[in-house]
Short mmCIF file of C-alpha atoms in Angstrom, two decimals:
data_model
loop_
_atom_site.label_atom_id
_atom_site.label_comp_id
_atom_site.label_asym_id
_atom_site.label_seq_id
_atom_site.Cartn_x
_atom_site.Cartn_y
_atom_site.Cartn_z
CA MET A 1 -131.23 -32.50 -37.80
CA THR A 2 -128.48 -33.56 -40.46
CA LEU A 3 -129.02 -30.03 -42.20
CA ASN A 4 -128.28 -28.32 -38.77
CA ARG A 5 -124.91 -30.33 -38.32
CA VAL A 6 -123.38 -29.53 -41.44
CA PRO A 7 -122.99 -25.77 -41.04
CA THR A 8 -121.84 -26.69 -37.56
CA ALA A 9 -118.97 -28.73 -38.69
CA PHE A 10 -118.19 -26.37 -41.32
CA ARG A 11 -117.89 -23.61 -38.89
CA ARG A 12 -115.52 -25.62 -36.88
CA ALA A 13 -113.14 -26.53 -39.65
CA THR A 14 -113.11 -22.86 -40.91
CA THR A 15 -112.05 -21.78 -37.41
CA ALA A 16 -109.56 -24.36 -37.13
CA ALA A 17 -107.90 -23.09 -40.35
CA VAL A 18 -107.99 -19.60 -39.33
CA LEU A 19 -106.32 -20.23 -36.20
CA ALA A 20 -103.69 -22.40 -37.98
CA ALA A 21 -103.07 -19.63 -40.40
CA GLY A 22 -102.68 -17.01 -37.43
CA ILE A 23 -100.23 -19.20 -35.72
CA ALA A 24 -97.99 -19.65 -38.95
CA LEU A 25 -98.10 -15.88 -39.41
CA VAL A 26 -96.99 -15.32 -35.94
CA ALA A 27 -94.15 -17.89 -36.04
CA LEU A 28 -92.59 -16.32 -39.42
CA PRO A 29 -89.74 -13.78 -38.31
CA ALA A 30 -89.95 -10.32 -39.13
CA PRO A 31 -88.17 -9.05 -42.19
CA ALA A 32 -84.86 -7.47 -41.26
CA GLN A 33 -84.62 -3.83 -41.33
CA PRO A 34 -81.92 -2.14 -43.22
CA LEU A 35 -79.38 -0.08 -41.26
CA PRO A 36 -78.27 3.53 -41.66
CA ALA A 37 -74.91 3.85 -43.70
CA GLY A 38 -73.18 5.20 -40.43
CA ARG A 39 -74.35 2.40 -38.42
CA VAL A 40 -73.28 -0.05 -41.13
CA GLU A 41 -69.61 1.08 -41.00
CA LEU A 42 -69.46 1.25 -37.24
CA ALA A 43 -70.70 -2.46 -37.13
CA GLN A 44 -68.03 -3.46 -39.45
CA ARG A 45 -65.45 -1.59 -37.59
CA VAL A 46 -66.44 -3.33 -34.35
CA THR A 47 -66.92 -6.71 -35.76
CA LYS A 48 -63.70 -6.60 -37.78
CA PRO A 49 -60.71 -8.11 -35.70
CA SER A 50 -57.93 -5.81 -34.56
CA GLU A 51 -54.75 -6.02 -36.63
CA PRO A 52 -51.21 -5.37 -34.83
CA PRO A 53 -49.39 -2.29 -36.02
CA PRO A 54 -46.87 -2.49 -38.76
CA LEU A 55 -43.29 -2.87 -37.61
CA PRO A 56 -40.91 -0.12 -38.67
CA PRO A 57 -38.71 -0.73 -41.49
CA ALA A 58 -35.12 -2.26 -40.67
CA PRO A 59 -32.36 0.53 -40.72
CA PRO A 60 -29.90 -0.03 -43.88
CA PRO A 61 -26.59 -1.58 -43.18
CA VAL A 62 -23.99 0.92 -42.66
CA GLN A 63 -21.44 0.85 -45.42
CA PRO A 64 -17.76 1.97 -44.84
CA ARG A 65 -16.96 5.30 -46.67
CA ALA A 66 -14.26 4.98 -49.34
CA GLY A 67 -10.90 5.89 -48.24
CA VAL A 68 -11.76 5.93 -44.58
CA THR A 69 -10.21 3.24 -42.31
CA GLU A 70 -11.12 2.62 -38.58
CA GLY A 71 -8.77 3.44 -36.07
CA PRO A 72 -7.17 0.75 -33.69
CA GLN A 73 -9.47 -0.52 -30.94
CA PRO A 74 -8.38 0.44 -27.48
CA SER A 75 -6.46 -2.55 -26.09
CA ALA A 76 -7.25 -4.01 -22.72
CA PRO A 77 -5.40 -2.40 -19.80
CA ALA A 78 -2.21 -4.25 -18.76
CA PRO A 79 -2.27 -5.97 -15.42
CA ALA A 80 -0.71 -4.33 -12.67
CA PRO A 81 2.66 -5.51 -11.89
CA ALA A 82 3.09 -8.01 -8.91
CA PRO A 83 4.13 -6.35 -5.60
CA THR A 84 7.78 -6.78 -4.93
CA PRO A 85 8.36 -8.81 -1.85
CA PRO A 86 10.03 -7.23 0.95
CA PRO A 87 13.83 -7.89 1.34
CA ALA A 88 14.79 -10.98 3.46
CA PRO A 89 15.90 -9.84 6.97
CA SER A 90 19.73 -10.02 6.94
CA ALA A 91 21.64 -11.76 9.40
CA ALA A 92 22.63 -10.29 12.50
CA THR A 93 25.34 -8.10 11.71
CA LYS A 94 28.76 -8.70 13.73
CA PRO A 95 29.95 -6.09 16.07
CA SER A 96 32.38 -3.75 14.58
CA ALA A 97 36.20 -4.35 15.48
CA ALA A 98 37.45 -2.05 18.06
CA PRO A 99 38.89 1.10 16.82
CA ALA A 100 42.82 0.99 16.08
CA PRO A 101 44.50 3.07 19.07
CA MET A 102 46.51 5.90 18.33
CA ARG A 103 50.01 5.59 19.94
CA VAL A 104 51.82 8.34 21.82
CA ILE A 105 55.54 7.14 22.20
CA PHE A 106 57.68 8.20 24.96
CA GLU A 107 61.38 7.60 25.63
CA LYS A 108 62.48 5.61 28.50
CA ASN A 109 62.31 7.20 31.73
CA ALA A 110 60.78 10.35 29.98
CA MET A 111 57.98 12.43 31.22
CA VAL A 112 57.59 14.94 28.25
CA LEU A 113 55.69 14.96 25.07
CA SER A 114 57.41 15.02 21.84
CA ASN A 115 56.51 16.78 18.68
CA GLU A 116 55.21 13.52 17.37
CA ALA A 117 53.19 12.77 20.42
CA ARG A 118 51.72 16.18 20.23
CA ALA A 119 50.73 15.56 16.50
CA VAL A 120 49.21 12.27 17.39
CA LEU A 121 47.23 13.76 20.34
CA ASP A 122 45.97 16.65 18.00
CA THR A 123 44.38 13.99 15.67
CA VAL A 124 42.66 12.64 18.77
CA VAL A 125 41.43 15.88 19.71
CA SER A 126 39.82 16.76 16.38
CA THR A 127 38.14 13.20 16.55
CA LEU A 128 36.70 13.77 19.84
CA LYS A 129 35.35 17.13 18.88
CA ALA A 130 33.91 15.73 15.57
CA ASP A 131 31.65 13.12 17.51
CA THR A 132 30.46 14.14 20.90
CA THR A 133 29.40 10.61 21.76
CA LEU A 134 33.12 9.40 21.83
CA ARG A 135 35.12 9.31 24.74
CA ALA A 136 39.00 8.47 24.99
CA MET A 137 40.43 5.68 26.82
CA LEU A 138 44.16 6.08 27.78
CA LYS A 139 45.94 2.72 28.32
CA SER A 140 49.28 3.58 29.50
CA TYR A 141 52.40 1.31 29.66
CA SER A 142 56.01 1.70 31.21
CA SER A 143 59.10 -0.23 31.52
CA THR A 144 60.67 2.14 34.01
CA GLY A 145 61.01 0.43 37.48
CA THR A 146 62.27 -2.47 39.12
CA SER A 147 58.73 -3.71 40.34
CA THR A 148 55.28 -3.90 39.04
CA SER A 149 54.01 -1.18 41.32
CA GLU A 150 56.77 1.37 40.18
CA MET A 151 56.03 0.63 36.38
CA ARG A 152 52.30 1.25 37.07
CA ARG A 153 53.28 4.61 39.06
CA MET A 154 55.09 5.63 35.91
CA SER A 155 52.47 4.70 33.47
CA LEU A 156 49.77 6.62 35.50
CA LYS A 157 52.12 9.53 35.42
CA ARG A 158 52.36 9.31 31.49
CA GLY A 159 48.46 8.76 31.31
CA THR A 160 47.92 11.93 33.47
CA LEU A 161 50.21 13.93 30.95
CA VAL A 162 48.32 12.97 28.13
CA ARG A 163 45.03 13.57 29.57
CA ASP A 164 46.10 17.22 30.68
CA TYR A 165 47.04 17.88 27.08
CA LEU A 166 43.57 16.80 25.84
CA ILE A 167 41.73 19.01 28.54
CA LEU A 168 43.96 21.78 27.37
CA LYS A 169 42.68 21.20 23.73
CA GLY A 170 39.17 21.47 24.94
CA ILE A 171 38.20 17.96 25.71
CA PRO A 172 36.03 17.59 28.88
CA SER A 173 37.59 15.57 31.57
CA ILE A 174 34.65 13.27 31.98
CA ARG A 175 35.24 12.02 28.53
CA ILE A 176 38.83 10.64 29.15
CA ASP A 177 39.74 7.55 31.35
CA ILE A 178 43.01 6.29 32.22
CA GLN A 179 44.10 2.83 32.76
CA ALA A 180 47.75 2.44 34.34
CA LEU A 181 48.69 -1.05 33.22
CA GLY A 182 52.59 -1.02 34.03
CA SER A 183 54.60 -3.20 31.56
CA SER A 184 53.19 -3.93 28.21
CA PRO A 185 52.14 -7.66 27.51
CA ASP A 186 52.70 -7.54 23.88
CA ASP A 187 55.53 -6.84 21.44
CA GLY A 188 54.72 -3.01 20.94
CA PRO A 189 56.64 -0.09 22.43
CA ALA A 190 57.13 -0.65 26.17
CA ASP A 191 56.72 3.02 26.98
CA ARG A 192 53.59 4.34 25.38
CA VAL A 193 50.02 5.40 25.85
CA ASP A 194 47.52 3.83 23.51
CA VAL A 195 44.60 6.35 22.91
CA VAL A 196 41.31 4.68 21.90
CA ALA A 197 38.14 6.60 20.90
CA ASP A 198 35.19 4.61 21.33
CA LYS A 199 31.62 5.02 22.17
CA LYS A 200 30.20 6.03 25.51
CA SER A 201 29.12 2.99 27.47
#
């Protein structure tokens, strides 16, 4: 009985040792296989971290050439001048004074035009022809007569005489007015016709 058990125990121990050795062989890592040269270089390129590209070199500072000076820098444009304020409205102009009359003098009780009277009326004609907007106002005075009505009748005749002369010289009758005033209220000649050239009303 004892001899038969010994070989059995031995066999069991041997079997256990063989199994343990096999497990140990399986657990060992396989030796690393060397990579070809091309793959080694590729692996190094992949594993190597990428580096930023080198910066370009800074340009050298510009040195002024000898004997060359820089021109003047353009100045800023001058500001536009301030607009001139409009002139202040002037005060209302006063109406111009009435033009001075041109006097035609008569002798007492006379009903004719003297040479001096004709010269005055020729000036009146030139003035009226130069400005067709003017009209002639004849203010006739007379000291002849014993009443106001007689003086006015005489002054009307003298005014009509002056008007006829102006018409004869080419002045339309519609541009001539007569005022027979009789005796003169001022210190001027008592027998006269004042001719006032004024604008048409």
